[in-house]
mmCIF file of C-alpha atoms in Angstrom:
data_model
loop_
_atom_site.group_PDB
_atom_site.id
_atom_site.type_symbol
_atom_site.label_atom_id
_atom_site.label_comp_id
_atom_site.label_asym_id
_atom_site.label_seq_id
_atom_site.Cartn_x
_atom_site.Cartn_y
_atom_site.Cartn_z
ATOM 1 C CA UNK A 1 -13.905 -19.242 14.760
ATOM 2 C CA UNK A 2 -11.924 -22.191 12.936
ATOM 3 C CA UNK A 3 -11.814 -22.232 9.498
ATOM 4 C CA UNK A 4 -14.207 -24.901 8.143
ATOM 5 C CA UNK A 5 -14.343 -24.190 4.340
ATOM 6 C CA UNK A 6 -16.085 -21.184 2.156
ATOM 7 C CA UNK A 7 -20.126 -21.320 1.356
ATOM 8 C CA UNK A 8 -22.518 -19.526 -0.657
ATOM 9 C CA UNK A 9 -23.442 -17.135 2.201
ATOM 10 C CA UNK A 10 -19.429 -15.600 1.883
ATOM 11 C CA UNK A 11 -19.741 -15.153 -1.527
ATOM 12 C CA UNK A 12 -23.240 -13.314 -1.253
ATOM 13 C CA UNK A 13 -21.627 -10.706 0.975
ATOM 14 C CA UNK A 14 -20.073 -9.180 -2.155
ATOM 15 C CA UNK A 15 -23.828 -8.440 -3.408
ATOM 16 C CA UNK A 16 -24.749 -6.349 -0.040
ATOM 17 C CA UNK A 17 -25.474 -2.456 -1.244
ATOM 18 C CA UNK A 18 -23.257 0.013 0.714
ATOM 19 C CA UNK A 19 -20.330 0.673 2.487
ATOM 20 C CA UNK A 20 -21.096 0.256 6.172
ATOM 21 C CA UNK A 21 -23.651 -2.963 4.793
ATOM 22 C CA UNK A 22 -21.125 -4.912 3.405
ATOM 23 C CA UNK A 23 -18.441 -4.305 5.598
ATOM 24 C CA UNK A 24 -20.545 -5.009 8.027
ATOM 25 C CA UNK A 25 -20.787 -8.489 6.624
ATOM 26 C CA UNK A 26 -17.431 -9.037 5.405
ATOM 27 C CA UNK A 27 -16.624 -8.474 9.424
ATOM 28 C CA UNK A 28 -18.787 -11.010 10.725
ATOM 29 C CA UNK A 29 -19.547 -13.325 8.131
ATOM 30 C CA UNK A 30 -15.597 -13.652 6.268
ATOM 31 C CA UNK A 31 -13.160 -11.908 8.651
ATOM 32 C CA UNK A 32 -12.952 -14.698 10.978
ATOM 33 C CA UNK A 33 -12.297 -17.230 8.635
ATOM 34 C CA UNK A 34 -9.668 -15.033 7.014
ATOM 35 C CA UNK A 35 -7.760 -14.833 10.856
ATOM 36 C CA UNK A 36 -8.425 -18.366 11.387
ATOM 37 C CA UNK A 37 -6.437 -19.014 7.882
ATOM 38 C CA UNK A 38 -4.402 -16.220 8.821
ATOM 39 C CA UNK A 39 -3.173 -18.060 12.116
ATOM 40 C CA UNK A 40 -2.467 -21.517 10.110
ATOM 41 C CA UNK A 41 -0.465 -20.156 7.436
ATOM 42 C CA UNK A 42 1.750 -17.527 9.327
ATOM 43 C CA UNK A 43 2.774 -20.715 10.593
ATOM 44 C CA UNK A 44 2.760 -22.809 8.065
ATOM 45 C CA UNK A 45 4.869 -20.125 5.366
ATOM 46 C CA UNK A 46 7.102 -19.203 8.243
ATOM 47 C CA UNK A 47 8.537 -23.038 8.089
ATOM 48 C CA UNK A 48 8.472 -22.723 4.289
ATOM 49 C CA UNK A 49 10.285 -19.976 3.680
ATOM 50 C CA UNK A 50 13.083 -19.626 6.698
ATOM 51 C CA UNK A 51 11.376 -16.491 7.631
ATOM 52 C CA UNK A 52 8.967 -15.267 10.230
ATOM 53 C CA UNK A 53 5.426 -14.567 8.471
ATOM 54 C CA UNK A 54 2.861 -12.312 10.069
ATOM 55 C CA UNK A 55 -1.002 -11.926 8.613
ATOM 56 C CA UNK A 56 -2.438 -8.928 7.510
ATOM 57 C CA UNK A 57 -6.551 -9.485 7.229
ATOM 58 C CA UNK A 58 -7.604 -6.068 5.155
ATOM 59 C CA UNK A 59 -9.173 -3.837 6.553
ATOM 60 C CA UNK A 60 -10.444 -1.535 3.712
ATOM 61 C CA UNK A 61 -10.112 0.985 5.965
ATOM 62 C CA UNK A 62 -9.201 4.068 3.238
ATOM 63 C CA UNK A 63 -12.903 2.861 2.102
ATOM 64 C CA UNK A 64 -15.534 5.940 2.043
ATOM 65 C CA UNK A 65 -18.250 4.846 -0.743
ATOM 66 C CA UNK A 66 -17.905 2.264 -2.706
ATOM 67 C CA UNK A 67 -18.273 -0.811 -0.977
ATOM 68 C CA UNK A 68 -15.092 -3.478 -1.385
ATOM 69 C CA UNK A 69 -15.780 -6.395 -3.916
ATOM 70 C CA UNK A 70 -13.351 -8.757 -2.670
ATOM 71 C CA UNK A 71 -11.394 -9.127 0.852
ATOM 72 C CA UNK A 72 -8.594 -11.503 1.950
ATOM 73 C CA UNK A 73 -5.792 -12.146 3.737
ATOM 74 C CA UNK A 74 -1.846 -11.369 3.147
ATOM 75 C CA UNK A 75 1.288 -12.965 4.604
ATOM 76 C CA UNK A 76 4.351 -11.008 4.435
ATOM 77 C CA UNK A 77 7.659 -11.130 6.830
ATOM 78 C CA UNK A 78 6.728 -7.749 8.554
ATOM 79 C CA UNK A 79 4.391 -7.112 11.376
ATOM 80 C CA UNK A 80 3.722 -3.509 10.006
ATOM 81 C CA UNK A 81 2.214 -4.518 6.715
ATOM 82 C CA UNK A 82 2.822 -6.577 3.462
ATOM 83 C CA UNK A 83 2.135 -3.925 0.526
ATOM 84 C CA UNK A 84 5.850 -3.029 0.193
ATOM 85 C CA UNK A 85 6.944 -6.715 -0.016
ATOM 86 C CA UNK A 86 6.755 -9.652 -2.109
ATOM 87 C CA UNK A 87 4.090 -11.433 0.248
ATOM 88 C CA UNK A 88 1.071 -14.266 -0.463
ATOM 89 C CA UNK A 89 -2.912 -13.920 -0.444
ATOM 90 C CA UNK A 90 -5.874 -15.940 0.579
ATOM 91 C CA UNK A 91 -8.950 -14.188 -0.362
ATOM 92 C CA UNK A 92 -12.417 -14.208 -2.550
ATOM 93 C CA UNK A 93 -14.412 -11.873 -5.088
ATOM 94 C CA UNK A 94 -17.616 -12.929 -5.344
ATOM 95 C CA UNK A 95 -16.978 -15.546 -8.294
ATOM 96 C CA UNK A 96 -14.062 -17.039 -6.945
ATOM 97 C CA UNK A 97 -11.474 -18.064 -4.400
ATOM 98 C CA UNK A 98 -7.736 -17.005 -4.700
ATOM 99 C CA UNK A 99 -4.254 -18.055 -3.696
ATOM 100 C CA UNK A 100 -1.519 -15.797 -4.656
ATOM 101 C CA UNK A 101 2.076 -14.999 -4.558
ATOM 102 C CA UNK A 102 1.955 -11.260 -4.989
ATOM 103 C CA UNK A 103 4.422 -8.109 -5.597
ATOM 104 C CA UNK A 104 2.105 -5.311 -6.320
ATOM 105 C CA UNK A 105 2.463 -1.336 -7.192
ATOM 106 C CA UNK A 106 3.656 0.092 -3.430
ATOM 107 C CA UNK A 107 6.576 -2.594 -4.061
ATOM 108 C CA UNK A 108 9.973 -0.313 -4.294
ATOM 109 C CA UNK A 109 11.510 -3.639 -5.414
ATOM 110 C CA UNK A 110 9.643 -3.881 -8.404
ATOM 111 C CA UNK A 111 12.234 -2.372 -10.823
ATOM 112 C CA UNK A 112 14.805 -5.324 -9.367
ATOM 113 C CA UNK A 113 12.191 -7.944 -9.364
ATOM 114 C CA UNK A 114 11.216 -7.727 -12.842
ATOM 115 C CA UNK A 115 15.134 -8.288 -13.659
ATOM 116 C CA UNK A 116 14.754 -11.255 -11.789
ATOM 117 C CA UNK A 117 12.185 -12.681 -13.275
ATOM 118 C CA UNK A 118 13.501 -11.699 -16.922
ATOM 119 C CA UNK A 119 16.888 -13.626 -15.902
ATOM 120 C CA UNK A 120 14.726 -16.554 -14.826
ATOM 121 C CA UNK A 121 12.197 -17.129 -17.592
ATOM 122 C CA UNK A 122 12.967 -20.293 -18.763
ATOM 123 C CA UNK A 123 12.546 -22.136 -14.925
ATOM 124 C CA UNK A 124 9.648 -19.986 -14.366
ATOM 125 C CA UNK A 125 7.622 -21.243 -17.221
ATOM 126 C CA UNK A 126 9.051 -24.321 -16.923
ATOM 127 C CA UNK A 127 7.943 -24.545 -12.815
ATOM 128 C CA UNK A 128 4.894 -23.396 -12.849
ATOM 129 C CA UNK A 129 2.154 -25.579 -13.225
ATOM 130 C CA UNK A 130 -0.024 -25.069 -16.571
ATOM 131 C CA UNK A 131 -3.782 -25.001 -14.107
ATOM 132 C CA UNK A 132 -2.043 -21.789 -12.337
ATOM 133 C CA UNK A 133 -3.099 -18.606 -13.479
ATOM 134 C CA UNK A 134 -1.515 -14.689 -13.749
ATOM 135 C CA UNK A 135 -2.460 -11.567 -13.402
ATOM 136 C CA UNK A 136 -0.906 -8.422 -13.421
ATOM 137 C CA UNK A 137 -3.967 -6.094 -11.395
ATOM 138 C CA UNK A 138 -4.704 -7.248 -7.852
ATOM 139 C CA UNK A 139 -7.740 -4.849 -8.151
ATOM 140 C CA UNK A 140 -9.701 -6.748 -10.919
ATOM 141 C CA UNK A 141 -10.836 -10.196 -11.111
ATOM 142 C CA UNK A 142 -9.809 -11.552 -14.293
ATOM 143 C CA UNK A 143 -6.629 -13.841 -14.706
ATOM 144 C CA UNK A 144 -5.033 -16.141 -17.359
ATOM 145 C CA UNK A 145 -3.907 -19.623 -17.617
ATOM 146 C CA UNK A 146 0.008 -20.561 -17.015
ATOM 147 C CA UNK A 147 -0.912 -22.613 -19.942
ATOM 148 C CA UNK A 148 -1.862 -20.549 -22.434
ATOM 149 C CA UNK A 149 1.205 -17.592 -21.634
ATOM 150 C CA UNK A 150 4.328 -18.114 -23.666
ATOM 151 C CA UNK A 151 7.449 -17.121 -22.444
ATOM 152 C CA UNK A 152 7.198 -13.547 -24.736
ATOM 153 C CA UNK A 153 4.001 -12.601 -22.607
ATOM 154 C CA UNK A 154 6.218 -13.570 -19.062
ATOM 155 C CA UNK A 155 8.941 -11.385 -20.502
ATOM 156 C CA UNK A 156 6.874 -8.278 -21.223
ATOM 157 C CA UNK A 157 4.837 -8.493 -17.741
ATOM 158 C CA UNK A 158 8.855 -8.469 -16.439
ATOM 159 C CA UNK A 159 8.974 -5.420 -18.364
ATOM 160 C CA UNK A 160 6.446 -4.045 -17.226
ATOM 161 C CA UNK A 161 7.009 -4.073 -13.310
ATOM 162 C CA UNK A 162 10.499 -2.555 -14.046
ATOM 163 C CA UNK A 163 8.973 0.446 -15.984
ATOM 164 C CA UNK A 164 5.477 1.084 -15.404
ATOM 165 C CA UNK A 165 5.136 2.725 -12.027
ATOM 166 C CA UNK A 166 1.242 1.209 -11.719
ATOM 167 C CA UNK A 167 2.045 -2.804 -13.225
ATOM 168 C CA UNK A 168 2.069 -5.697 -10.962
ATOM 169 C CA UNK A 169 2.848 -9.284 -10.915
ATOM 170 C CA UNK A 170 0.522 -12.085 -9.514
ATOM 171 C CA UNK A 171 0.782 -15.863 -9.591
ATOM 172 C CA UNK A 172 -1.434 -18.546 -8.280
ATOM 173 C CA UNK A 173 -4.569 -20.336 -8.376
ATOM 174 C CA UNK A 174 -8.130 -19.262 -9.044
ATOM 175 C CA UNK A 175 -11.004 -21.229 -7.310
ATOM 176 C CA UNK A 176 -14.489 -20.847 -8.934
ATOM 177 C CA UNK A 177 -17.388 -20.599 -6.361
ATOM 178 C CA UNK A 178 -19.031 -23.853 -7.894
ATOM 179 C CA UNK A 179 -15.937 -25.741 -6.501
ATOM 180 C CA UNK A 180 -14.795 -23.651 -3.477
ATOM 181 C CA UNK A 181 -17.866 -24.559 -1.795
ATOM 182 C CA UNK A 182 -18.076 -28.071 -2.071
ATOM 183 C CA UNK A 183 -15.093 -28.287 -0.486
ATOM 184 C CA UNK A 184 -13.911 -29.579 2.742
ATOM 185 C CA UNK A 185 -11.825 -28.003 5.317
ATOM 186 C CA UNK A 186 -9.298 -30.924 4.349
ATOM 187 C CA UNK A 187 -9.748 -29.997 0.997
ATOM 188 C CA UNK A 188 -8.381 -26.656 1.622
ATOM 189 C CA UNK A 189 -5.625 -27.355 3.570
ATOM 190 C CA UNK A 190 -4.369 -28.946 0.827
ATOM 191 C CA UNK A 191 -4.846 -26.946 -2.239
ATOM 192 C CA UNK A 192 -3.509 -24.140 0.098
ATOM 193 C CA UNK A 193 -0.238 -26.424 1.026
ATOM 194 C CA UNK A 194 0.422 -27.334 -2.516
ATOM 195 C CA UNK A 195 -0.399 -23.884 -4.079
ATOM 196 C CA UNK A 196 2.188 -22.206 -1.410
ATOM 197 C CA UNK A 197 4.915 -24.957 -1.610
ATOM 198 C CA UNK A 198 4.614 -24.315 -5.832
ATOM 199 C CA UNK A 199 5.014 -20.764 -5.425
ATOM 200 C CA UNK A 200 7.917 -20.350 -2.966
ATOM 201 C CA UNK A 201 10.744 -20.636 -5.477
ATOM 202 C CA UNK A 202 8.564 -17.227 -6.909
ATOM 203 C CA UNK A 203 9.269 -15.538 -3.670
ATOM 204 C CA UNK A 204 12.362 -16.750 -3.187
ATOM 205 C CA UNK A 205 13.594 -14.584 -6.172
ATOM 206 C CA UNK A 206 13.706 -11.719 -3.616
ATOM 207 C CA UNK A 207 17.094 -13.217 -2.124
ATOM 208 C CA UNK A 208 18.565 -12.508 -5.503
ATOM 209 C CA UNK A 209 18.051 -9.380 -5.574
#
């Protein structure tokens, strides 16, 4: 399948009752889309960032009840798997669509990477544009606006991925549903080109390290 764009019927997997139901769904109805992005941006992040990219589509394979409530797709410069590395994600929840540059809890960089980031505050909040949001769960949906995070609240997520064995760091761009399906496959090509190139120098903190 090529990628042509995201529509109701994706979202509306996330409201299937059951574990073998909705994965089920998320196979056939999201899963190819995901590998079709998945093949693109390899690509397209292995020019970017000097580095070759491999896609990871989950699987939600250590799944045994509860059904998943959002799926995606990860790029990271290892064929094995992306959890342990600073890596990117395309994927949806039911509400929305997101982009993100990602270092979450299996990280054993984290302690340096917060460093980083505390070192580089001021270009950080300076770089990233105010319509991106954060978050510092992968597993929940809720984010907050670049815009309305001073450079105090940047500083104490920092913090918290150098001490707190469970914290996280994500950066990106959320999607709502109303939006991510009225648009085109053009569309999304370029809100994923721009959101990537904007978040590179993020992952590029990694070489500092």
């Amino acid at each position: 399948m090529t990628f042509n764009g995201f529509n109701d019927s994706d979202f509306k997997v996330f409201q299937t009752e059951g574990l073998d139901e909705r994965m089920e769904e998320i196979i056939n109805q999201i899963r190819p889309k995901l590998e079709a992005l998945g093949n693109k941006y390899a690509e397209e992040l292995t020019a970017l960032t000097g580095e070759e990219m491999f896609f990871h589509v989950a699987k939600h394979a250590r799944r045994t009840v509860n059904p998943p409530k959002d799926t995606w797709v990860a790029f990271a410069p290892n064929k094995r798997g992306y959890k342990m590395l600073p890596h990117f994600q395309i994927g949806l929840w039911e509400t929305h669509v997101f982009l993100w540059f990602a270092l979450i809890y299996e990280a054993p960089i984290k302690d340096a990477f917060g460093q980083i980031i505390r070192k580089n505050l001021n270009k950080i909040k300076k770089n990233i544009p105010n319509d991106f949001v954060w978050s510092d769960d992968h597993m929940k949906p809720d984010s907050f606006p670049h815009r309305e995070v001073k450079k105090e609240r940047l500083e104490e997520m920092a913090t918290r991925l150098s001490t707190v064995k469970k914290a996280e760091l994500l950066c990106g761009v959320r999607i709502d549903r109303d939006e991510a399906v009225t648009m085109t496959e053009n569309d999304w090509y370029e809100r994923i080109d721009e959101t990537f190139k904007t978040l590179i120098p993020l992952y590029e903190l990694k070489n500092k390290l």
